[in-house]
XYZ file of C-alpha atoms in Angstrom:
351
model
C -1.665 -5.267 1.286
C 0.153 -1.902 -0.502
C 3.910 -1.810 0.232
C 6.288 -0.198 -1.749
C 9.700 -0.596 -2.270
C 11.534 3.067 -1.240
C 15.636 4.131 -2.658
C 16.650 7.441 -3.812
C 17.374 8.857 -6.861
C 20.735 9.827 -5.929
C 21.741 6.065 -4.341
C 20.004 4.608 -8.284
C 21.717 6.759 -10.126
C 25.104 5.926 -8.087
C 24.662 1.844 -9.172
C 22.799 1.529 -5.844
C 19.515 -0.250 -5.374
C 19.958 0.554 -1.388
C 16.680 1.298 0.621
C 13.614 -1.197 2.145
C 10.143 -2.291 1.806
C 7.817 -0.281 3.580
C 4.086 -1.157 4.143
C 1.371 1.767 4.000
C -0.903 0.126 6.091
C 2.305 0.341 8.827
C 1.522 4.678 8.421
C -1.746 6.026 10.095
C -0.731 9.081 7.524
C 1.077 10.483 4.767
C 3.289 12.522 6.519
C 4.122 9.277 8.958
C 5.062 7.201 5.605
C 7.352 10.168 4.408
C 9.075 10.358 7.544
C 9.738 6.767 7.854
C 11.450 7.508 3.906
C 13.052 9.789 5.511
C 14.807 7.457 8.194
C 15.136 5.103 6.080
C 17.868 7.298 3.971
C 19.171 9.629 6.927
C 22.613 8.996 4.759
C 21.460 11.242 2.982
C 21.181 15.389 3.258
C 18.352 16.051 0.931
C 17.359 12.619 -0.424
C 14.966 12.527 -3.343
C 12.892 9.502 -2.919
C 12.055 6.885 -5.403
C 9.789 4.137 -4.691
C 11.299 0.945 -7.468
C 8.996 -1.579 -6.668
C 5.308 -2.385 -5.393
C 2.936 -5.569 -4.137
C -0.595 -5.537 -3.325
C -1.763 -2.236 -4.769
C -5.450 -2.217 -5.021
C -6.753 -2.277 -8.403
C -6.614 0.691 -10.463
C -3.640 2.666 -9.318
C -0.509 2.875 -11.168
C 3.218 1.650 -9.954
C 4.160 5.433 -10.084
C 7.756 6.323 -8.752
C 6.806 8.264 -6.009
C 2.576 9.146 -4.465
C 1.159 12.095 -3.203
C -0.413 12.829 -0.133
C -3.621 11.951 -1.863
C -2.957 8.882 -3.953
C -1.842 7.513 -0.005
C -4.734 8.510 1.171
C -6.434 6.702 -1.595
C -4.846 3.666 -1.628
C -5.599 3.324 2.662
C -9.219 3.981 1.864
C -9.650 1.335 -1.183
C -7.596 -0.948 1.275
C -10.298 -0.355 3.636
C -12.876 -0.609 1.844
C -11.535 -4.269 0.479
C -10.826 -5.366 4.470
C -14.189 -4.333 5.200
C -15.996 -5.563 2.271
C -17.484 -9.066 4.488
C -18.823 -7.538 7.545
C -22.603 -6.958 8.921
C -24.115 -4.566 10.802
C -26.357 -6.697 13.352
C -29.637 -4.907 14.829
C -28.182 -6.851 18.171
C -30.831 -5.791 21.075
C -33.182 -2.525 21.549
C -29.968 -0.621 22.894
C -26.753 -1.778 20.681
C -25.543 -2.885 17.171
C -22.987 -5.812 16.671
C -20.128 -5.679 13.935
C -19.523 -9.955 13.145
C -17.639 -11.284 10.113
C -13.764 -11.005 10.048
C -12.660 -8.070 11.548
C -9.028 -8.797 12.580
C -7.414 -6.474 10.558
C -9.228 -3.636 11.098
C -9.918 -4.580 15.689
C -7.849 -1.532 16.758
C -9.880 1.031 14.656
C -13.019 -0.323 15.779
C -11.550 -0.407 19.534
C -10.615 3.003 18.943
C -14.287 3.568 17.736
C -15.713 2.725 21.374
C -16.691 -0.844 20.578
C -16.267 -3.927 22.701
C -15.015 -7.143 21.906
C -17.107 -10.179 22.765
C -17.075 -13.552 21.909
C -19.910 -14.680 23.015
C -22.513 -12.733 21.588
C -25.616 -15.051 20.009
C -24.787 -14.458 15.941
C -21.484 -15.385 16.428
C -18.298 -13.420 17.775
C -18.216 -9.679 17.108
C -17.558 -6.078 18.485
C -20.541 -4.302 20.383
C -21.421 -0.798 19.958
C -24.455 0.573 21.206
C -27.232 2.108 18.923
C -25.865 5.790 19.152
C -22.910 5.091 17.690
C -24.621 3.644 14.893
C -23.883 6.248 11.858
C -20.333 6.477 12.796
C -19.797 2.508 11.847
C -21.574 2.746 8.778
C -19.087 5.846 7.856
C -16.760 3.656 8.856
C -17.645 0.392 7.120
C -16.728 0.269 3.507
C -17.820 4.370 2.838
C -21.298 4.178 3.464
C -21.883 0.428 1.782
C -22.406 -2.025 4.304
C -23.099 -5.361 2.457
C -25.805 -6.460 5.050
C -26.721 -10.137 5.627
C -23.702 -11.280 4.148
C -22.041 -14.428 5.564
C -18.761 -14.062 6.968
C -15.454 -14.882 4.564
C -14.457 -18.634 4.972
C -10.885 -18.928 6.779
C -8.113 -19.832 3.824
C -7.340 -23.077 4.023
C -3.893 -22.400 4.841
C -2.671 -25.917 4.438
C -4.086 -26.523 1.351
C -2.210 -23.311 0.131
C 1.117 -24.460 1.650
C 0.939 -27.305 -0.832
C 0.069 -25.426 -3.612
C 3.707 -22.977 -2.850
C 5.480 -25.943 -2.150
C 4.288 -27.870 -6.081
C 4.701 -24.864 -7.801
C 8.446 -24.438 -5.749
C 9.102 -27.872 -7.180
C 8.113 -27.348 -10.683
C 10.162 -23.665 -10.736
C 13.098 -24.820 -8.971
C 13.176 -22.704 -6.139
C 12.673 -19.375 -7.878
C 11.589 -17.526 -5.306
C 10.295 -14.599 -8.412
C 8.395 -17.147 -10.407
C 6.881 -18.880 -6.836
C 5.796 -15.307 -5.696
C 4.135 -14.553 -9.263
C 2.117 -17.684 -9.005
C 0.462 -16.979 -5.578
C -0.213 -13.687 -7.061
C -1.922 -14.484 -9.380
C -3.573 -17.109 -7.631
C -6.647 -15.702 -6.316
C -8.316 -19.048 -4.893
C -7.488 -22.961 -5.203
C -8.990 -25.792 -4.469
C -7.863 -29.699 -4.022
C -9.864 -31.867 -6.808
C -10.435 -35.620 -6.240
C -8.188 -36.843 -8.766
C -5.544 -34.626 -6.422
C -4.885 -31.755 -8.459
C -4.800 -28.602 -7.114
C -7.011 -26.430 -9.504
C -6.512 -22.662 -9.266
C -8.637 -20.098 -10.318
C -6.888 -16.596 -11.367
C -7.490 -13.522 -10.165
C -8.755 -11.449 -13.099
C -7.599 -7.893 -14.523
C -9.791 -4.952 -14.923
C -10.194 -4.800 -18.593
C -10.643 -0.751 -19.143
C -8.816 -0.527 -22.411
C -10.208 0.570 -25.684
C -13.895 -1.004 -26.988
C -13.770 -1.599 -30.412
C -16.911 -1.445 -32.842
C -17.226 -1.331 -36.688
C -17.410 2.203 -38.228
C -20.520 0.870 -40.063
C -23.947 -1.451 -39.909
C -25.371 -2.632 -36.835
C -22.632 -2.750 -34.897
C -22.010 0.692 -35.512
C -25.543 1.673 -33.951
C -24.667 -0.059 -31.270
C -21.478 1.663 -30.258
C -23.946 4.387 -31.002
C -25.883 3.351 -27.752
C -23.364 1.982 -25.498
C -21.385 5.812 -25.975
C -24.668 7.414 -25.722
C -24.902 8.209 -21.674
C -21.921 7.644 -18.607
C -24.795 5.118 -17.506
C -24.494 3.749 -20.947
C -20.687 3.197 -21.098
C -20.541 1.358 -17.677
C -23.213 -0.825 -17.916
C -21.171 -1.980 -21.182
C -17.790 -1.905 -18.842
C -19.294 -4.143 -16.020
C -20.867 -7.032 -18.693
C -18.005 -6.945 -20.692
C -15.853 -7.369 -17.449
C -18.265 -9.970 -16.225
C -19.104 -11.928 -19.425
C -16.724 -14.829 -19.292
C -18.033 -15.563 -15.461
C -21.436 -15.258 -16.384
C -20.799 -17.520 -19.636
C -18.935 -20.283 -17.579
C -21.637 -20.300 -14.551
C -24.324 -20.340 -16.759
C -22.491 -23.662 -18.899
C -21.914 -25.290 -15.360
C -25.548 -24.932 -13.821
C -26.671 -26.168 -16.944
C -24.464 -28.142 -18.661
C -25.221 -27.621 -22.024
C -23.855 -24.767 -24.822
C -26.427 -21.722 -26.530
C -26.561 -24.787 -29.356
C -27.713 -27.199 -27.117
C -25.002 -29.343 -27.397
C -24.578 -31.619 -24.071
C -21.216 -30.137 -22.053
C -19.316 -31.418 -19.353
C -16.699 -29.786 -17.345
C -12.994 -30.100 -18.016
C -9.600 -29.004 -16.720
C -6.261 -29.196 -18.001
C -3.084 -30.492 -15.518
C 0.453 -29.470 -16.091
C 2.518 -32.580 -15.833
C 5.213 -30.516 -13.775
C 3.366 -29.775 -11.022
C 0.118 -31.338 -11.020
C -1.702 -27.798 -10.880
C -4.479 -27.068 -13.154
C -3.548 -24.925 -15.799
C -3.375 -21.206 -15.237
C -5.632 -19.502 -18.652
C -8.527 -18.247 -19.037
C -9.051 -16.481 -15.526
C -10.769 -19.425 -14.362
C -8.825 -22.638 -15.329
C -11.794 -24.791 -16.037
C -13.417 -25.331 -19.424
C -16.752 -26.781 -21.271
C -16.503 -29.472 -23.667
C -18.726 -31.108 -25.694
C -18.984 -34.302 -24.019
C -18.646 -37.004 -27.007
C -15.073 -35.205 -27.103
C -13.621 -35.708 -23.744
C -11.231 -38.694 -23.211
C -10.911 -39.216 -19.900
C -6.607 -38.697 -19.067
C -6.164 -37.398 -22.548
C -2.405 -35.612 -23.093
C -1.493 -33.937 -25.670
C 1.617 -34.471 -26.921
C 2.663 -31.072 -28.003
C 1.732 -29.414 -24.287
C 2.272 -31.639 -21.876
C -1.207 -31.296 -21.169
C -3.604 -33.842 -19.158
C -6.828 -33.849 -19.608
C -9.720 -34.286 -16.479
C -13.334 -34.794 -16.449
C -14.776 -33.324 -13.481
C -16.362 -35.446 -10.930
C -19.756 -34.183 -9.535
C -18.083 -33.261 -5.958
C -15.455 -31.178 -7.949
C -18.023 -28.943 -10.063
C -20.207 -28.237 -6.848
C -17.308 -27.052 -5.433
C -16.066 -25.327 -8.392
C -19.622 -23.206 -9.444
C -19.608 -22.057 -5.610
C -15.978 -20.424 -6.566
C -17.093 -19.438 -9.238
C -19.761 -17.826 -8.331
C -17.850 -16.086 -5.104
C -15.221 -15.162 -7.006
C -17.460 -13.153 -9.190
C -18.815 -11.470 -6.673
C -15.071 -10.516 -5.467
C -14.688 -8.981 -8.836
C -18.119 -7.447 -9.516
C -16.628 -5.466 -5.757
C -13.731 -4.560 -7.333
C -15.061 -3.309 -10.319
C -17.620 -1.247 -8.873
C -14.735 0.456 -6.560
C -12.442 1.102 -9.336
C -15.428 3.226 -10.761
C -16.218 4.736 -7.898
C -12.308 6.064 -8.156
C -12.133 6.667 -12.110
C -15.152 7.056 -13.307
C -15.456 6.554 -17.518
C -12.621 8.957 -17.264
C -10.608 5.325 -18.334
C -13.147 3.880 -20.014
C -12.484 4.043 -24.017
C -14.057 3.341 -27.188
C -13.429 3.712 -30.452
C -14.278 1.946 -33.776
C -12.107 0.499 -36.602
C -10.352 3.080 -39.294
C -10.611 -0.324 -41.821
C -13.915 0.231 -42.052
C -13.778 3.388 -43.384
């Protein structure tokens, strides 16, 4: 959930960062949010609000020092889409439908729309609506983009995440900002058979300038890529998902494009028995004859581990799930910005 730390320019210019964290989800409207800001700084006659920090902003939203009503509503809408991404609608009977999945975050809104919660449905616990409200429910859930037939999101392993937090805390000497950064960047984690927690980092949307050569086949490809908005979007999606697709392919086939046999491995930081945070997912594919189990690099103090078959199967399932989540984030980014933030260029040095 997006939240921001709200101070004022007056206090800040006077050397004070007095303020508080406000959770945007707690406010139904922009007016409610502004009212809360005024109440927070009621000791100033005419406060000029200043957002000094952000947490949990959806992808594509810059961390600004203030937001407009339109931006407030867009952030809320983006969060609502993320919350409802794992819901599905069931044609339950001749007279009613059921909404099942992870509904706790939106239960109050489902109730306001006339839904009735029933834990004894044959399809699993969910919210029941008459079929006359199908359009209303579809309009609410993910902006008319219902994910029919998707399995409910699995519950987070709280004990494992707590263990991960404790290991990082010990390694970082209890420094809360460092702990928070590790937790923020971790999208998913798993316990390997050797006792190392393997971390899958949250990937970042790459919408920066994509560069091409000024001549030859690469320039011709550049012209094709930038010909239409459709081709730009296709290239943007391919470039962002390429690391996932390549790794999933190698994990599945266990060979590279040259046909060399590969094995999945991961590296461990000596300081906290956590898989190396890097390259978006922590897993590497190495040529089978190059892997020496439990080898340690004396320069980096990284320990190499060959995955067991159990590890590989679990990691592959997580990779596919993480790819699906990232694809949804990319689609949300495109719904917000279109191609306006995707840029292409050619190297001037090649002219």
